């Protein structure tokens, strides 16, 4: 099954599904399966975990409906299963005020684990925008991510794009701001 045949989105709605995506190893397994199906052995090699651990995590993801078997083949009398994502993208519920954002936690962990000598583009900018500008920037960032996702080639090395556009919680006035 090619990724073009997959449903566009999978909405995480149950506690079991949320627990499944909240684990960093399972997050990395889903990244492996994003572009092409893989066996438990291939997943273990690419994620850097033991085959038994890979099997355990894939079973949890499969039970939660996030991955599925898309192909099987017999190899020396054993049925080899190929797993793929159940959808092209996963939509997580809003964590709510003060809740941990699973995507950002995983993104930071992946960034910290990336080779130090590898090229990176990391930037934080503090902006002051009107509601209209805020909405427009959000739409442009999403469109840019979608444009490059469509260009993704599974034969090329992985690259991760993460962005967060948000209005921070109001802070108390500093002494310099007090009137």
Short mmCIF file of C-alpha atoms in Angstrom, two decimals, residues 30 43 47 49 62 74 96 102 112 116 120 126 134 137 142 146 157-158 164 169-170 172 174 178:
data_model
loop_
_atom_site.label_atom_id
_atom_site.label_comp_id
_atom_site.label_asym_id
_atom_site.label_seq_id
_atom_site.Cartn_x
_atom_site.Cartn_y
_atom_site.Cartn_z
CA UNK A 30 5.69 5.96 13.33
CA UNK A 43 11.84 -1.08 12.26
CA UNK A 47 14.94 2.96 15.39
CA UNK A 49 15.96 -0.94 19.53
CA UNK A 62 -1.59 -1.64 15.95
CA UNK A 74 6.45 -16.15 3.59
CA UNK A 96 -5.56 21.84 27.36
CA UNK A 102 3.32 15.50 23.09
CA UNK A 112 18.62 16.63 21.18
CA UNK A 116 25.67 17.64 16.63
CA UNK A 120 20.21 22.36 11.64
CA UNK A 126 9.13 36.66 19.51
CA UNK A 134 -1.31 35.64 13.44
CA UNK A 137 1.21 33.29 9.45
CA UNK A 142 0.92 24.94 7.43
CA UNK A 146 2.20 20.56 3.31
CA UNK A 157 17.43 10.96 4.46
CA UNK A 158 14.87 12.01 7.06
CA UNK A 164 4.64 26.16 16.99
CA UNK A 169 0.26 32.92 28.68
CA UNK A 170 -0.06 36.50 29.92
CA UNK A 172 2.68 39.93 35.08
CA UNK A 174 7.75 43.83 34.94
CA UNK A 178 4.60 49.42 35.71
#
